Amino acid sequence: MYLNIANSEKLRALMGKDALGVASLLFNLCSYVIILFSVIFMWNSTSFFIKKRKKEIGIYALLGMKNKDIAKMMFMETLIIGIFSLGISIVIGTLLSQIFARVFMSFIKATGDIGIVFSFKALKNTLVNFSIVFIIISIRAYRIIYKFKLIELFKGEEINEKEPKNKTLKGILSIILLILGYFFGSLTGIKILGAASLFLALISVIVGTYLFFNSFFALYVSLMRKRKNSYKNVEKLLALSNIRSRIGSNAKSLAVISILNASIILAASTTMIVTGLLEKDISNHRFSYVYHSNKGADEIVDKVLEQHKDNKIKNDIFIHSLKFNENEILKDGKEGKNIYVIKEEDYNKLCAIANIEEKLKLKNKNNIAILDENEISSERVWKIGASKIKSVKVNENINMLFGDNEESMNLLEYREEIINPEVGGKTVVVTSESFERFKTFGKPLSLRFINVEDQNKSKELTEDINNSLHEKTKISSYYQSYESVSNISGTFKFIALFTSLIFMISSLSVIYFKIVMECDEEIKRYSIMKKIGFSYKDIKKSMGKELAIIFMLPLIL
């Protein structure tokens, strides 16, 4: 089902070119995650079903069947079940993919008729991947038969599992790894350390989680049982005894449940963060269209706008700017890095259209303001230069060049860029008097700003303008950013929803198998408890405390 959607050419056609590459990468990465968790799920399921059939296997052994023959039978049985389940899942997946394809369309805000979603490439990949998985699981079922002794097949559930060795050392190590994992996770926001810290966080948390339940949890249970007060609370003592008797299987189950729950939270939180960052890109496009104006381009744009009556013009203004290399306008500037200069009154005109209430007020000709969406921060620092970076903060002076003359200018304000990023850059706002002086040395550049009605529905208008201009001038459009962000954030949301469903189903399955398996194993134990005088209420309390300990810990961790 997932691969059907990921490989659908019809759905790909609905996405913008800018977002298609990112979406394809996300789908490919997610497909590996789904395969991994499918293997984990089937691995646990196989263990459950084999454990449930121990007595059946023991009877086969008593009747004279060799381990080799039993293993062959289990291998073939698992393989046949795998083939049938694969066939049924392909049919159900194809049907469900029609529903999820429409869900995906709603996430990426696409419209149109996509018909039946089916991909032969997806079918081929599904058959190959899951055939390999089922063969591996079948081989495991084959090998696991040789591990059982005859006594374990009939009385295995009555044998307590051994506590892990070096549990104190491993328990302390688990706490250290978990703390390190959370610490590395907090560093993911730092650009230099982002990818490395995320990888280290995942490894630390996964290993730490397993060791926590395998060793620290075992250590805690042992210490609690040794306390004298524990013997006063019978229900608590029984719960701890039952947990201790299945400490190995409990550790594996609890670790898997914790990791699956963490994966759901990770998918949701990552989607929220990425969506927030992407939507900021839309807010940076304050105008429907901004382009470098010239007579030919203006005539083309006017002609196209006349043909689209649904997107009427709301605002249409021209402003004059000057383009410099950084080293042409700043003493310590870097060659090849562009800086634009605009007048204070033009900036305030743009603010009025962009609904920015706070207007800029430069006190005198030696005051300037900086517009730059890339470097704006709480520190509001302007970094200048190449080999030696000079930082200029608000209210500090900076040496600017007027041809061969050098003058000290005061950085009065640092504001976010108002010009669409694709045609703008670092912009210096100056007074009209200073602008006239810079005019002698800078390259004149006229910019046209257009706002239209229903810009979220201006796809055809944007395509016509871009096709008509044929790269004759540099242009930035709101809709291209809106479409790209909608496609990428929609893909993130869909993948988060889909993977969260898989993780949740896997987690519930592990919990279900554990409850069913242990209920069957504990029937005799609770029956003996009832015979020696325990009431139904006491047994129920004991079971409640045991389940609370087992299923609250993964959630807390």
Coordinates of C-alpha atoms in Angstrom, one line a residue, residues 28-444:
N28 CA 12.4 6.1 0.1
L29 CA 13.8 6.6 3.7
C30 CA 10.4 5.8 5.2
S31 CA 10.1 2.6 3.1
Y32 CA 13.3 1.3 4.8
V33 CA 11.9 2.2 8.2
I34 CA 8.6 0.3 7.5
I35 CA 10.5 -2.8 6.3
L36 CA 12.7 -2.7 9.5
F37 CA 9.7 -2.5 11.8
S38 CA 7.9 -5.2 9.8
V39 CA 10.8 -7.5 10.4
I40 CA 10.7 -6.7 14.1
F41 CA 7.0 -7.3 14.3
M42 CA 7.1 -10.6 12.4
W43 CA 10.2 -11.7 14.5
N44 CA 8.2 -11.2 17.7
S45 CA 5.1 -12.8 16.2
T46 CA 7.1 -15.9 15.2
S47 CA 8.5 -16.2 18.7
F48 CA 5.0 -16.0 20.2
F49 CA 3.5 -18.6 17.9
I50 CA 6.4 -21.1 18.4
K51 CA 6.3 -20.6 22.1
K52 CA 2.5 -21.3 22.1
R53 CA 3.1 -24.5 20.2
K54 CA 5.9 -25.9 22.5
K55 CA 3.7 -28.8 23.7
E56 CA 2.7 -29.7 20.2
I57 CA 6.3 -29.8 19.1
G58 CA 7.1 -31.9 22.2
I59 CA 4.4 -34.4 21.2
Y60 CA 6.0 -34.7 17.7
A61 CA 9.4 -35.4 19.4
L62 CA 7.8 -38.1 21.7
L63 CA 6.2 -39.8 18.7
G64 CA 9.7 -40.2 17.2
M65 CA 10.0 -37.3 14.8
K66 CA 13.6 -36.0 14.5
N67 CA 14.3 -32.3 15.1
K68 CA 15.3 -32.0 11.4
D69 CA 11.9 -33.2 10.3
I70 CA 10.1 -31.0 12.8
A71 CA 12.2 -28.0 11.7
K72 CA 11.4 -28.7 8.1
M73 CA 7.7 -28.8 8.8
M74 CA 7.9 -25.5 10.7
F75 CA 9.9 -23.9 7.9
M76 CA 7.4 -25.0 5.2
E77 CA 4.4 -24.0 7.4
T78 CA 5.8 -20.5 8.0
L79 CA 6.7 -20.1 4.3
I80 CA 3.3 -21.2 3.1
I81 CA 1.6 -18.9 5.6
G82 CA 3.9 -16.1 4.5
I83 CA 3.0 -16.6 0.8
F84 CA -0.8 -16.6 1.6
S85 CA -0.5 -13.5 3.9
L86 CA 1.6 -11.7 1.3
G87 CA -1.0 -12.4 -1.4
I88 CA -3.9 -11.2 0.8
S89 CA -2.0 -8.2 1.9
I90 CA -1.3 -7.1 -1.7
V91 CA -5.1 -7.2 -2.4
I92 CA -6.0 -5.4 0.8
G93 CA -3.1 -2.9 0.3
T94 CA -4.2 -2.1 -3.2
L95 CA -7.7 -1.3 -2.0
L96 CA -6.6 0.7 1.0
S97 CA -4.1 2.6 -1.2
Q98 CA -7.0 4.2 -3.0
I99 CA -8.2 5.7 0.3
F100 CA -4.7 6.7 1.5
A101 CA -3.9 8.3 -1.9
R102 CA -6.9 10.7 -1.4
V103 CA -5.6 11.4 2.1
F104 CA -2.2 12.2 0.7
M105 CA -3.8 14.5 -1.9
S106 CA -5.6 16.4 0.9
F107 CA -2.3 16.8 2.8
I108 CA -0.4 18.3 -0.2
K109 CA -3.5 20.4 -1.1
A110 CA -3.7 18.9 -4.6
T111 CA -6.9 18.5 -6.7
G112 CA -7.8 16.3 -9.7
D113 CA -8.8 12.8 -10.6
I114 CA -6.1 10.2 -10.2
G115 CA -8.2 7.1 -11.0
I116 CA -6.9 3.8 -9.6
V117 CA -3.6 4.0 -7.9
F118 CA -1.5 0.9 -8.7
S119 CA 2.2 0.5 -9.5
F120 CA 3.9 -2.6 -10.9
K121 CA 7.2 -1.3 -9.5
A122 CA 5.6 -1.2 -6.0
L123 CA 4.3 -4.8 -6.5
K124 CA 7.7 -6.0 -7.5
N125 CA 9.5 -4.3 -4.6
T126 CA 6.9 -5.7 -2.1
L127 CA 7.2 -9.2 -3.4
V128 CA 11.0 -9.1 -3.3
N129 CA 11.4 -7.4 0.1
F130 CA 8.8 -9.4 2.0
S131 CA 9.8 -12.7 0.3
I132 CA 13.3 -12.2 1.7
V133 CA 11.8 -11.3 5.1
F134 CA 9.6 -14.4 5.2
I135 CA 12.5 -16.7 4.1
I136 CA 14.6 -15.2 7.0
I137 CA 11.7 -15.7 9.5
S138 CA 11.2 -19.3 8.2
I139 CA 14.9 -20.1 8.6
R140 CA 14.7 -18.7 12.1
A141 CA 11.7 -20.9 12.9
Y142 CA 13.7 -23.8 11.4
R143 CA 16.8 -23.1 13.6
I144 CA 14.8 -22.3 16.8
I145 CA 13.5 -26.0 17.0
Y146 CA 17.1 -27.2 17.8
K147 CA 17.3 -24.9 20.8
F148 CA 14.5 -26.6 22.7
K149 CA 15.1 -29.5 25.1
L150 CA 12.3 -32.0 25.6
I151 CA 11.7 -30.8 29.2
E152 CA 11.4 -27.2 28.0
L153 CA 8.8 -28.2 25.5
F154 CA 6.4 -29.5 28.2
K155 CA 7.4 -27.6 31.3
G156 CA 9.1 -24.5 29.8
E157 CA 6.5 -22.0 31.2
E158 CA 7.2 -23.3 34.8
I159 CA 11.0 -22.6 34.6
N160 CA 12.0 -19.1 35.8
E161 CA 14.2 -17.1 33.5
K162 CA 17.7 -16.3 34.7
E163 CA 18.5 -12.8 35.8
P164 CA 21.1 -11.0 33.7
K165 CA 24.7 -11.1 34.7
N166 CA 26.5 -7.9 35.8
K167 CA 23.1 -6.2 36.2
T168 CA 24.4 -3.5 38.6
L169 CA 27.1 -2.4 36.1
K170 CA 24.8 -2.6 33.1
G171 CA 22.0 -0.9 35.0
I172 CA 24.3 2.1 35.8
L173 CA 25.4 2.1 32.1
S174 CA 21.8 2.2 30.9
I175 CA 21.1 5.3 32.9
I176 CA 24.3 7.0 31.6
L177 CA 23.4 6.0 28.0
L178 CA 19.8 7.4 28.4
I179 CA 21.1 10.7 29.8
L180 CA 23.6 10.9 27.0
G181 CA 20.9 10.1 24.4
Y182 CA 18.6 12.9 25.7
F183 CA 21.7 15.3 25.8
F184 CA 22.6 14.5 22.2
G185 CA 18.9 14.9 21.3
S186 CA 19.0 18.5 22.7
L187 CA 21.9 19.3 20.3
T188 CA 20.0 18.5 17.1
G189 CA 19.1 22.2 16.7
I190 CA 22.8 23.1 16.2
K191 CA 23.6 23.1 12.5
I192 CA 27.1 21.7 12.8
L193 CA 26.2 18.9 15.2
G194 CA 22.6 18.2 13.9
A195 CA 23.0 15.0 11.9
A196 CA 25.7 13.5 14.1
S197 CA 24.0 14.2 17.4
L198 CA 20.7 12.8 16.1
F199 CA 22.5 9.5 15.2
L200 CA 24.3 9.3 18.5
A201 CA 21.0 10.1 20.3
L202 CA 19.2 7.2 18.6
I203 CA 22.0 4.7 19.3
S204 CA 22.3 5.8 22.9
V205 CA 18.6 5.7 23.6
I206 CA 18.0 2.3 21.9
V207 CA 20.9 0.6 23.6
G208 CA 20.2 2.4 26.9
T209 CA 16.5 1.4 26.8
Y210 CA 17.3 -2.3 26.3
L211 CA 19.9 -2.3 29.1
F212 CA 17.5 -0.3 31.4
F213 CA 14.8 -3.0 31.2
N214 CA 17.2 -5.9 31.0
S215 CA 19.5 -4.9 33.9
F216 CA 18.4 -1.8 35.8
F217 CA 14.8 -2.9 36.0
A218 CA 16.0 -6.4 37.1
L219 CA 18.2 -4.8 39.7
Y220 CA 15.3 -2.6 40.9
V221 CA 12.9 -5.6 41.2
S222 CA 15.6 -7.6 43.2
L223 CA 16.1 -4.7 45.6
M224 CA 12.4 -4.2 46.1
R225 CA 11.9 -7.9 46.9
K226 CA 14.7 -7.8 49.5
R227 CA 13.1 -5.0 51.4
K228 CA 11.2 -6.2 54.5
N229 CA 8.3 -3.8 53.8
S230 CA 7.6 -5.7 50.6
Y231 CA 6.5 -8.8 52.5
K232 CA 3.8 -6.8 54.2
N233 CA 2.2 -6.0 50.8
V234 CA 1.3 -9.4 49.4
E235 CA -0.1 -8.1 46.1
K236 CA 3.0 -6.1 45.4
L237 CA 5.3 -9.0 46.4
L238 CA 3.4 -11.3 44.0
A239 CA 3.6 -8.8 41.2
L240 CA 7.3 -8.4 41.7
S241 CA 7.8 -12.2 41.8
N242 CA 5.9 -12.7 38.6
I243 CA 7.9 -9.9 36.8
R244 CA 11.2 -11.4 38.1
S245 CA 10.3 -14.9 36.8
R246 CA 9.9 -13.5 33.2
I247 CA 12.6 -10.8 33.4
G248 CA 14.2 -11.7 30.1
S249 CA 11.1 -11.7 27.9
N250 CA 9.8 -8.7 29.8
A251 CA 13.0 -6.8 29.0
K252 CA 12.7 -7.5 25.3
S253 CA 9.0 -6.7 25.1
L254 CA 9.2 -3.5 27.2
A255 CA 12.2 -2.3 25.2
V256 CA 10.4 -2.8 21.9
I257 CA 7.2 -1.1 23.2
S258 CA 9.3 1.9 24.5
I259 CA 11.1 2.3 21.1
L260 CA 7.8 2.0 19.2
N261 CA 6.2 4.6 21.4
A262 CA 9.2 6.9 21.1
S263 CA 9.1 6.5 17.3
I264 CA 5.5 7.7 17.3
I265 CA 6.4 10.8 19.4
L266 CA 9.5 11.4 17.2
A267 CA 7.5 11.2 14.0
A268 CA 4.9 13.6 15.4
S269 CA 7.4 16.1 16.9
T270 CA 9.7 16.1 13.8
T271 CA 6.7 16.8 11.5
M272 CA 5.6 19.7 13.7
I273 CA 9.1 21.2 13.7
V274 CA 9.7 20.8 10.0
T275 CA 6.2 22.1 9.1
G276 CA 6.8 25.2 11.3
L277 CA 10.1 25.9 9.6
L278 CA 8.7 25.3 6.1
E279 CA 5.7 27.6 6.8
K280 CA 8.2 30.3 7.7
D281 CA 9.4 30.2 4.1
I282 CA 5.9 31.1 3.0
S283 CA 5.8 34.1 5.3
N284 CA 9.0 35.3 3.8
H285 CA 7.2 35.6 0.5
R286 CA 5.2 38.7 1.4
F287 CA 4.3 39.6 -2.2
S288 CA 2.6 37.5 -4.9
Y289 CA 5.3 38.4 -7.5
V290 CA 8.6 40.3 -7.3
Y291 CA 10.8 40.6 -10.3
H292 CA 13.6 42.8 -11.8
S293 CA 11.6 45.2 -13.9
N294 CA 12.4 46.3 -17.4
K295 CA 10.2 47.4 -20.3
G296 CA 10.0 44.0 -22.1
A297 CA 9.2 42.1 -18.9
D298 CA 6.6 44.6 -17.7
E299 CA 4.7 44.3 -21.0
I300 CA 4.7 40.5 -20.8
V301 CA 3.5 40.5 -17.2
D302 CA 0.8 43.0 -17.9
K303 CA -0.5 41.0 -20.8
V304 CA -0.6 37.8 -18.7
L305 CA -2.3 39.5 -15.8
E306 CA -5.1 40.8 -18.1
Q307 CA -5.9 37.2 -19.1
H308 CA -6.5 36.0 -15.5
K309 CA -9.5 37.9 -14.2
D310 CA -9.8 35.5 -11.2
N311 CA -6.6 36.9 -9.8
K312 CA -7.2 40.6 -9.8
I313 CA -4.4 43.0 -8.9
K314 CA -4.5 44.3 -5.4
N315 CA -1.2 46.2 -5.3
D316 CA 1.3 47.1 -8.0
I317 CA 4.3 49.3 -7.2
F318 CA 7.8 49.9 -8.5
I319 CA 10.8 50.8 -6.4
H320 CA 14.4 51.7 -7.3
S321 CA 17.3 50.0 -5.7
L322 CA 21.1 49.9 -6.1
K323 CA 23.2 46.7 -6.4
F324 CA 26.8 46.5 -5.1
N325 CA 29.4 43.9 -4.4
E326 CA 30.0 43.9 -0.7
N327 CA 33.6 45.1 -1.1
E328 CA 32.4 48.1 -3.2
I329 CA 30.3 49.5 -0.3
L330 CA 32.0 48.2 2.8
K331 CA 35.6 48.6 3.7
D332 CA 35.9 45.1 5.1
G333 CA 33.5 43.6 2.5
K334 CA 33.7 40.3 0.7
E335 CA 34.1 40.2 -3.1
G336 CA 31.2 38.5 -5.0
K337 CA 28.7 38.9 -2.3
N338 CA 25.8 41.2 -3.3
I339 CA 24.2 44.0 -1.2
Y340 CA 21.2 46.0 -2.2
V341 CA 20.4 49.6 -1.2
I342 CA 16.9 51.0 -1.0
K343 CA 15.4 54.3 0.2
E344 CA 13.7 54.6 3.6
E345 CA 10.4 55.9 2.0
D346 CA 10.3 52.9 -0.5
Y347 CA 10.8 50.5 2.4
N348 CA 7.9 52.1 4.3
K349 CA 5.7 51.8 1.1
L350 CA 6.4 48.0 1.1
C351 CA 5.7 47.8 4.8
A352 CA 2.3 49.3 4.2
I353 CA 1.4 46.7 1.5
A354 CA 2.9 43.8 3.5
N355 CA 0.8 44.8 6.6
I356 CA 3.9 45.7 8.7
E357 CA 2.7 48.3 11.1
E358 CA 6.0 49.5 12.5
K359 CA 7.5 51.9 10.0
L360 CA 11.2 52.6 9.9
K361 CA 12.4 56.0 11.0
L362 CA 16.1 56.8 10.3
K363 CA 17.1 59.8 12.5
N364 CA 19.7 61.3 10.2
K365 CA 21.7 60.6 7.0
N366 CA 24.3 58.6 8.9
N367 CA 21.7 56.1 10.1
I368 CA 21.1 52.8 8.3
A369 CA 19.0 49.7 8.8
I370 CA 19.7 46.1 7.6
L371 CA 17.2 43.7 6.1
D372 CA 18.3 40.0 6.1
E373 CA 16.1 37.0 6.8
N374 CA 19.0 34.6 6.8
E375 CA 21.0 36.1 9.7
I376 CA 18.4 37.7 11.9
S377 CA 18.7 36.5 15.4
S378 CA 18.3 37.6 19.0
E379 CA 21.8 39.0 18.8
R380 CA 21.0 40.9 15.5
V381 CA 24.6 40.8 14.2
W382 CA 25.7 41.8 10.7
K383 CA 28.7 39.6 9.7
I384 CA 31.0 41.2 7.2
G385 CA 34.1 40.0 5.3
A386 CA 35.6 36.7 4.1
S387 CA 38.8 35.5 5.9
K388 CA 38.3 37.9 8.8
I389 CA 34.7 38.1 9.9
K390 CA 33.7 41.4 11.4
S391 CA 30.5 41.5 13.5
V392 CA 28.5 44.7 13.7
K393 CA 25.7 45.0 16.2
V394 CA 22.8 47.4 16.5
N395 CA 23.9 50.9 17.5
E396 CA 27.5 50.2 16.5
N397 CA 29.2 52.1 13.7
I398 CA 30.4 50.6 10.4
N399 CA 32.7 52.1 7.7
M400 CA 30.9 52.5 4.3
L401 CA 32.4 53.5 1.0
F402 CA 31.1 56.3 -1.2
G403 CA 33.5 55.7 -4.1
D404 CA 36.9 56.6 -2.7
N405 CA 35.5 58.3 0.4
E406 CA 35.0 56.4 3.6
E407 CA 32.3 57.4 6.1
S408 CA 31.1 56.0 9.4
M409 CA 27.5 55.0 9.5
N410 CA 25.4 53.9 12.5
L411 CA 23.5 50.6 12.4
L412 CA 20.2 51.8 13.9
E413 CA 18.0 48.8 13.3
Y414 CA 18.1 45.2 12.1
R415 CA 14.9 43.9 10.5
E416 CA 13.7 40.9 8.6
E417 CA 13.9 41.0 4.8
I418 CA 10.8 42.2 3.2
I419 CA 11.7 41.4 -0.4
N420 CA 11.0 37.9 -1.6
P421 CA 14.2 35.8 -1.0
E422 CA 14.8 34.7 -4.6
V423 CA 15.2 38.3 -5.9
G424 CA 16.5 39.9 -2.8
G425 CA 19.4 39.5 -0.4
K426 CA 21.0 41.5 2.3
T427 CA 19.5 45.0 1.9
V428 CA 20.6 48.3 3.4
V429 CA 18.0 50.9 4.0
V430 CA 19.3 54.5 3.8
T431 CA 17.9 58.0 3.8
S432 CA 17.0 59.7 0.5
E433 CA 20.0 61.9 0.8
S434 CA 22.4 58.9 1.3
F435 CA 20.7 57.0 -1.6
E436 CA 21.4 59.9 -4.0
R437 CA 25.1 59.7 -3.0
F438 CA 25.2 55.9 -3.4
K439 CA 23.5 56.3 -6.8
T440 CA 26.7 57.5 -8.4
F441 CA 28.6 54.3 -7.7
G442 CA 25.9 51.5 -7.6
K443 CA 24.2 49.6 -10.4
P444 CA 20.5 50.8 -10.8

